[in-house]
Coordinates of C-alpha atoms and ligand atoms in Angstrom, one line a residue:
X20 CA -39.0 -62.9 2.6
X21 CA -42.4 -63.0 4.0
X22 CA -40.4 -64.6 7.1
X23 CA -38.2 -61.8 7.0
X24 CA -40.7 -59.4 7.4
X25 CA -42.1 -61.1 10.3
X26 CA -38.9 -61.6 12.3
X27 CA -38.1 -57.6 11.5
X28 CA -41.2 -56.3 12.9
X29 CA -41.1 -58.9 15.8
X30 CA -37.2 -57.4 16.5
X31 CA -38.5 -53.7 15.8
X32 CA -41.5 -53.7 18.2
X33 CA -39.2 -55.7 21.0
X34 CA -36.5 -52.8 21.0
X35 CA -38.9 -49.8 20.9
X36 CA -40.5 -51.5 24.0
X37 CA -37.3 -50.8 25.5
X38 CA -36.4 -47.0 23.9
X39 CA -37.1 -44.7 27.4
X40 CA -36.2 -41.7 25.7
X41 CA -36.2 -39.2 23.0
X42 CA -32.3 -39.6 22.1
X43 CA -33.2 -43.5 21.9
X44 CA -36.7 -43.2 19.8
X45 CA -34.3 -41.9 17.4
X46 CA -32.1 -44.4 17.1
X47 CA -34.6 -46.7 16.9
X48 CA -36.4 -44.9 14.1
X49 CA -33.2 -44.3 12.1
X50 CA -32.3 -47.9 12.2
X51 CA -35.5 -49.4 11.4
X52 CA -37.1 -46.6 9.4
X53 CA -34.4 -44.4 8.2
X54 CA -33.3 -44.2 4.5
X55 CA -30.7 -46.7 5.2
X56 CA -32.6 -48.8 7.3
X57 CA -33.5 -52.5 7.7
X58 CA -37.1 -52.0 6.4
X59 CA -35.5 -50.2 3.6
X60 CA -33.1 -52.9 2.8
X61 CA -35.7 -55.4 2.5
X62 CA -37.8 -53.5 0.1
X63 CA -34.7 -53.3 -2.0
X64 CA -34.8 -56.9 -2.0
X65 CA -38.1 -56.8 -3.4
X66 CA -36.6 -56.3 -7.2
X67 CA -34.4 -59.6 -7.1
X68 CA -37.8 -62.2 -5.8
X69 CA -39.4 -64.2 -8.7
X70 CA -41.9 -61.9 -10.4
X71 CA -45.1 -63.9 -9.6
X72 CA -44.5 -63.3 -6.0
X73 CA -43.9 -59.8 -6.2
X74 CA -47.3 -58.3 -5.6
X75 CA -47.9 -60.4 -2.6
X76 CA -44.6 -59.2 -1.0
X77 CA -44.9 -55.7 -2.1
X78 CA -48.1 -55.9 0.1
X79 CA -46.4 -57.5 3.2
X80 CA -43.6 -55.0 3.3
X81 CA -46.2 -52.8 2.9
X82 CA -47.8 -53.9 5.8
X83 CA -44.6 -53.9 8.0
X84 CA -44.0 -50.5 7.3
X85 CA -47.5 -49.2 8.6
X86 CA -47.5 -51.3 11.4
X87 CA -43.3 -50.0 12.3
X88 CA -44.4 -46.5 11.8
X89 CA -47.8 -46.9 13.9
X90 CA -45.9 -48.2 16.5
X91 CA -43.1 -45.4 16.6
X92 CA -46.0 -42.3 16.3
X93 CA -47.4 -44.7 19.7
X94 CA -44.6 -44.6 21.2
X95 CA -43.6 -41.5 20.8
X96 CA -47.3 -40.0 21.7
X97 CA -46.8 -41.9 24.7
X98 CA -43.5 -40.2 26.1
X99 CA -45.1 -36.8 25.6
X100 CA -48.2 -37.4 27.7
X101 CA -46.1 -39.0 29.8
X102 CA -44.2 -35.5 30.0
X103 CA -47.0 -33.9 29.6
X104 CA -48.4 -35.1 32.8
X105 CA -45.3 -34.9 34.4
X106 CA -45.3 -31.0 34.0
X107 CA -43.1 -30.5 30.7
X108 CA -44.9 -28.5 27.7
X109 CA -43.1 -29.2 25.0
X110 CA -45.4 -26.1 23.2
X111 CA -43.6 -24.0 25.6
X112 CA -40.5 -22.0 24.0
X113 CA -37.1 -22.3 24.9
X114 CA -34.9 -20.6 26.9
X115 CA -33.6 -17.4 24.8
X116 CA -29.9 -18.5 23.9
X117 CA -28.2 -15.2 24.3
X118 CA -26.3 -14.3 21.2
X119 CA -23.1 -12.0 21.5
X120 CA -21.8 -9.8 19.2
X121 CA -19.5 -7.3 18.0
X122 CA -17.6 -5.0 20.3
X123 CA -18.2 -1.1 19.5
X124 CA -14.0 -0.5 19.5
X125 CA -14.1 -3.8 17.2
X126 CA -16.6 -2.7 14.7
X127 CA -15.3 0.7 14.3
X128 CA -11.6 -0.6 13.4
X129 CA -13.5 -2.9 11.4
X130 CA -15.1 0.2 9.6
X131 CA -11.5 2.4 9.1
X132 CA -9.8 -0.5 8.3
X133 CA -12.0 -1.4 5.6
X134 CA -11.9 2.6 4.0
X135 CA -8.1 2.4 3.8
X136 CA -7.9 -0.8 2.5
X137 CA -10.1 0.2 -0.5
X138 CA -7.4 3.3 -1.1
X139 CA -4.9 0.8 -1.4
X140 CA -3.6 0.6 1.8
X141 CA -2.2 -3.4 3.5
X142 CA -2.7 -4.0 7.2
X143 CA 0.2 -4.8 9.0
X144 CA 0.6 -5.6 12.8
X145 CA 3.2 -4.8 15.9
X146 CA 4.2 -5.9 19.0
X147 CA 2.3 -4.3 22.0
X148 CA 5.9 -4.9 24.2
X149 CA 8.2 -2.8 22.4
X150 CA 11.9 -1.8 23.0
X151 CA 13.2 2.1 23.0
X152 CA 14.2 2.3 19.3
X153 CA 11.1 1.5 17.7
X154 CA 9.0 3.5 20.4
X155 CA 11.1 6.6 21.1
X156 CA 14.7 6.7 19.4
X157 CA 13.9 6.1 16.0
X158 CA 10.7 8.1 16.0
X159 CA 13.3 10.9 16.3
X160 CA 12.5 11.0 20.1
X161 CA 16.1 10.8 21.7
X162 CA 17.5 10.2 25.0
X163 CA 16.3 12.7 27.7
X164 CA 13.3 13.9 26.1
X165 CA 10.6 13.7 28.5
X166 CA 8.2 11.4 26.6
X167 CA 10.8 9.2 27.5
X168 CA 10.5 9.9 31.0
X169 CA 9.1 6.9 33.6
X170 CA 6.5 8.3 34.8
X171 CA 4.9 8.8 31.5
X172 CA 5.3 5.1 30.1
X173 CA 4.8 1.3 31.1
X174 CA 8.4 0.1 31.4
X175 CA 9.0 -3.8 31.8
X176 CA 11.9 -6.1 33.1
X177 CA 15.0 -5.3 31.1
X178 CA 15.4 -8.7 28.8
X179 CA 19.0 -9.3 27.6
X180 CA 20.1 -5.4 28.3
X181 CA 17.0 -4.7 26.2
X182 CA 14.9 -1.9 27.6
X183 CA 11.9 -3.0 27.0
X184 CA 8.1 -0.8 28.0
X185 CA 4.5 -1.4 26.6
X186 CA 3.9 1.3 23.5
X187 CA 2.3 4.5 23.9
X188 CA 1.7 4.5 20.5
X189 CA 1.4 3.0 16.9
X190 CA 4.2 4.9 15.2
X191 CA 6.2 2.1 16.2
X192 CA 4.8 0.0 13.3
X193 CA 5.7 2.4 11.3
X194 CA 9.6 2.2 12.0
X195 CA 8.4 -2.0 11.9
X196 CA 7.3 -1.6 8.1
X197 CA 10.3 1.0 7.1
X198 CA 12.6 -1.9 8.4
X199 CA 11.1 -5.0 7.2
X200 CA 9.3 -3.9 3.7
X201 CA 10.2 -2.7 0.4
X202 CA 9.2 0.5 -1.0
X203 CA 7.0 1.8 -2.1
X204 CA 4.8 0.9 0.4
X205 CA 1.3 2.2 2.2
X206 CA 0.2 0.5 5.6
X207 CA -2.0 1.0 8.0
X208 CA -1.6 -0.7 11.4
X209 CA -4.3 -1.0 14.7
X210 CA -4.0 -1.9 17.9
X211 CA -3.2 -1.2 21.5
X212 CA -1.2 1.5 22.9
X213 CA -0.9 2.3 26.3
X214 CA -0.2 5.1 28.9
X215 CA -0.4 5.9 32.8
X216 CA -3.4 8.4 33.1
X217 CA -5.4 8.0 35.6
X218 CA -8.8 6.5 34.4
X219 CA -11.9 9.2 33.9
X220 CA -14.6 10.1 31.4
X221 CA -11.8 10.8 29.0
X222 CA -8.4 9.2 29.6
X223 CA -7.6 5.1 30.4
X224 CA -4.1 3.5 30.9
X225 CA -5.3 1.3 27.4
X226 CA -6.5 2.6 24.1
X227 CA -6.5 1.9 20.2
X228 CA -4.9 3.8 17.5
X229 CA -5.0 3.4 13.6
X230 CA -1.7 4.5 12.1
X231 CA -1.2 5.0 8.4
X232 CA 2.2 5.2 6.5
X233 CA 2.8 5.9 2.9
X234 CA 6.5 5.8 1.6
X235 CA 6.9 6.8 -2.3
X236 CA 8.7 9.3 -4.7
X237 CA 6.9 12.6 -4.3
X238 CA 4.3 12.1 -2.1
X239 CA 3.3 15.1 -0.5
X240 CA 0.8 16.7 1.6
X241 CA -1.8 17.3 -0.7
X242 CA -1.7 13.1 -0.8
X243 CA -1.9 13.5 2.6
X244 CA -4.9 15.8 3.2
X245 CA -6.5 13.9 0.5
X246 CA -6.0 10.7 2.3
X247 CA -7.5 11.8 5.3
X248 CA -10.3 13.6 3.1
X249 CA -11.5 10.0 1.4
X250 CA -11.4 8.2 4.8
X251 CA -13.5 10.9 5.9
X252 CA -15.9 10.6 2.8
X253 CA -15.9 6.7 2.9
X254 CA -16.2 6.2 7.0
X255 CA -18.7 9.5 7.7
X256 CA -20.3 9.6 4.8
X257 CA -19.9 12.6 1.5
X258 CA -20.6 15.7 3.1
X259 CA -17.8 15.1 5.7
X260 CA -14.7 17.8 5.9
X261 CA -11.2 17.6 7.2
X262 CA -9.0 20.6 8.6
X263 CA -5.7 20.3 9.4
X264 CA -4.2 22.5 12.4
X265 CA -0.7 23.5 12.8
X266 CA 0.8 21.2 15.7
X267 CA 4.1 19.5 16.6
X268 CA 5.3 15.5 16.6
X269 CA 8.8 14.5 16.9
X270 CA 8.7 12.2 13.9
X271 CA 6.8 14.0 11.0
X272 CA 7.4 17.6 9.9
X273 CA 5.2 19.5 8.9
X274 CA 3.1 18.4 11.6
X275 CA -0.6 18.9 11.8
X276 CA -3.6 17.7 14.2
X277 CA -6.6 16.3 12.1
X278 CA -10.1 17.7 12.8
X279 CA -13.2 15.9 11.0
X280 CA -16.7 17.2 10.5
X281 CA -19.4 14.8 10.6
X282 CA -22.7 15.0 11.3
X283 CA -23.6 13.1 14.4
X284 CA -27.3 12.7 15.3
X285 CA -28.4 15.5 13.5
X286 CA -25.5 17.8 13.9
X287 CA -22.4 19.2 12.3
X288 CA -19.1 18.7 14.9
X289 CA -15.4 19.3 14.8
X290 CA -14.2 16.1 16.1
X291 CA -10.5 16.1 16.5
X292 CA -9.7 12.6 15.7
X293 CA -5.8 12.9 15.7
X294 CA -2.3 13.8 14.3
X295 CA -0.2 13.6 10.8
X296 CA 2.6 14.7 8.5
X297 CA 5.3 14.7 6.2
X298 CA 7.4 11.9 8.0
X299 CA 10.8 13.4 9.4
X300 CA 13.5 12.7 7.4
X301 CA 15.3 11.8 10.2
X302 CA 12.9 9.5 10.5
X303 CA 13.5 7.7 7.3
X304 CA 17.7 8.4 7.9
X305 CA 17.2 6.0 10.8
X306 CA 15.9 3.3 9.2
X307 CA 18.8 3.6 6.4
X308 CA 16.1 5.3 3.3
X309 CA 17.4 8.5 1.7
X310 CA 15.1 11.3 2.6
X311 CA 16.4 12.9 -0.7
X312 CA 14.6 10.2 -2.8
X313 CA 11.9 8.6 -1.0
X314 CA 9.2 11.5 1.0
X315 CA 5.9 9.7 3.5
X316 CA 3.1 11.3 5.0
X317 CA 2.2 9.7 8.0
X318 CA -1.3 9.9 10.7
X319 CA -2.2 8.4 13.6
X320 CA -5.9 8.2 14.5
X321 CA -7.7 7.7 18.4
X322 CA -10.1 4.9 17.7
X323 CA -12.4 5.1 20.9
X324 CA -12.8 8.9 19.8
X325 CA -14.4 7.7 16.7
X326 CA -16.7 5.4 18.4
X327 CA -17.4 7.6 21.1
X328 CA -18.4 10.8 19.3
X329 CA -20.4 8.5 16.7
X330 CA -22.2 6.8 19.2
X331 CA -22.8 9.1 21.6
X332 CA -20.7 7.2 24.4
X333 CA -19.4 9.9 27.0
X334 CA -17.1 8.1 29.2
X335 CA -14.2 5.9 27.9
X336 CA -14.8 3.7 31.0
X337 CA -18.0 2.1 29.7
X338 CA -16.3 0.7 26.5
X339 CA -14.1 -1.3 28.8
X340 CA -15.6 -2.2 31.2
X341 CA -17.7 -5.1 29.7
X342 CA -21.3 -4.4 31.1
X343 CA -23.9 -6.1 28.9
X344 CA -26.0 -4.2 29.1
X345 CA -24.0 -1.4 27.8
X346 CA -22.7 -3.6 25.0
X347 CA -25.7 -4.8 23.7
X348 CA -27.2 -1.7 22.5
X349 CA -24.4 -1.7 19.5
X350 CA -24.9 -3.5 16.2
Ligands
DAH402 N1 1.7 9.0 17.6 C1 0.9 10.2 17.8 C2 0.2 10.1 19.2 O1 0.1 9.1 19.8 C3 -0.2 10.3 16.8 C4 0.4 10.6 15.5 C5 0.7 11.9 15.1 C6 0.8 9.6 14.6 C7 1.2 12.2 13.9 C8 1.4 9.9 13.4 C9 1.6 11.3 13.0 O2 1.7 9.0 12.5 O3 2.1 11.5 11.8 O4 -0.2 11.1 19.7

């Protein structure tokens, strides 16, 4: 064994001769000197030799250890000088890696999501190409009304006589879960809708809603207002309030636009932050649920008016348009 001491450090010292590198120092020093590593199975050796000649071999593997270890601090002492004088402090810090993070529009459907899903409500999903029934005709929007009308939506290629055009709005999940889910049921749904406006400080062709649905026995609008009145609570914070205004959709009736007060560096503002109702019960007819036994309130909310009034962002333009240095100064 003392020979096998000998012949390791003779191995060692001949292949850290040739290490020319940091990646290769390493190897060397996990081989030789790791926790697996050849010295380390020698000195487990060590309990199987005759027990007279234990102290004396104790001692030499001892001795190979200090002298493998002496040589790797050398070595490596050596490559940093040799950087060293080449110009490289290795004191010197790194390069920053740049970290990304969260999108504002992201974070804040993050955020309203989370409030409804603590009052119960699931998250369900649609497609941003939809065809005219779950946009227009089942939302109680018929043929010839001018929502409908070209100008005012995204149409695509026809696909199989399908009329197919990007969505203008969420509603259509709602007509999604009325089909495909059994009831009761309470959903809310995010994502994508789009229109033709021109682009400015207020309008672009793409935006994000959050639409809610909830389908029982005698729900009502006082479910509905206070709904609206815990997300406010929950997302704004207590002293929040809610006001509903008279107004007009095709699918839900009463109809009402949603205003919410929050207090937004240091002041109390009206935000209106978007629509609701009692859902049609043509609506519900459509999708084959008797209006007579099953009543929904319904809301749609403008997600980039959320983050916009709460951050202080006054043009729509800058949330899409990806500037870092815009982007970083959220979260
Ligand atoms: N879909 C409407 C829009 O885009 C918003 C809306 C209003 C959604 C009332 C609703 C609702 O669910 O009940 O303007």
């Amino acid at each position: 064994m003392i020979d096998a001491c000998a012949t390791l450090e003779r191995i060692a010292l001949a292949e850290l001769a040739s290490a020319t590198d940091a990646a290769s120092l390493e190897a060397w020093r996990v081989r030789f000197l790791g926790a697996n590593g050849e010295l380390r199975a020698l000195m487990n050796r060590l309990k199987d030799a005759p027990k007279d000649q234990k102290p004396a071999l104790g001692k030499r593997l001892n001795e190979s250890k200090v002298a493998l270890e002496g040589a790797h601090v050398a070595r490596r002492e050596a490559f940093e000088s040799a950087m060293a004088t080449a110009g490289i402090d290795l004191t010197e810090p790194g390069l920053p890696v740049g970290l990304g993070r969260r999108h504002p529009i992201s974070r804040t459907i993050d955020g309203i999501v989370d409030a409804f899903r603590v009052m119960g409500f699931s998250v369900v999903d649609g497609p941003e190409v939809e065809d005219e029934w779950h946009n227009f005709t089942a939302l109680n929007i018929p043929p010839g009304h001018p929502a409908r009308e070209r100008t005012d939506n995204f149409f695509m290629p026809t696909v199989d006589g399908v009329v197919r055009l990007l969505r203008t709005q969420t509603s259509t999940v709602q007509i999604r879960a009325l089909e495909t889910m059994p009831l009761p049921l309470k959903v809310v749904a995010v994502g994508r809708v789009y229109r033709p406006d021109t682009h400015d400080a207020t309008h672009y062709s793409m935006f994000h809603q959050v639409e809610g649905l909830s389908v029982d026995r005698g729900v009502s609008m006082a479910d509905l207002k206070t709904t609206l009145l815990q997300f406010a609570h929950a997302y704004f914070g207590e002293d929040a309030e809610v006001r509903m205004r008279p107004s007009f959709f095709p699918f839900t009736e009463p109809s009402a636009e949603v205003d919410m007060k929050m207090h937004i560096k240091g002041q109390w503002q009206w935000v209106e932050i978007g629509g609701c109702g009692m859902v049609d019960p043509a609506v519900l007819q459509a999708v084959g649920i008797d209006p007579e036994e099953w009543t929904g309130f319904a809301f749609g909310l403008g997600v980039e008016r959320i983050a916009m009034r709460k951050h202080g962002i006054s043009d729509i333009r800058w949330l899409f348009e990806n500037d870092a240095r815009f982007l970083r100064q959220f979260g």
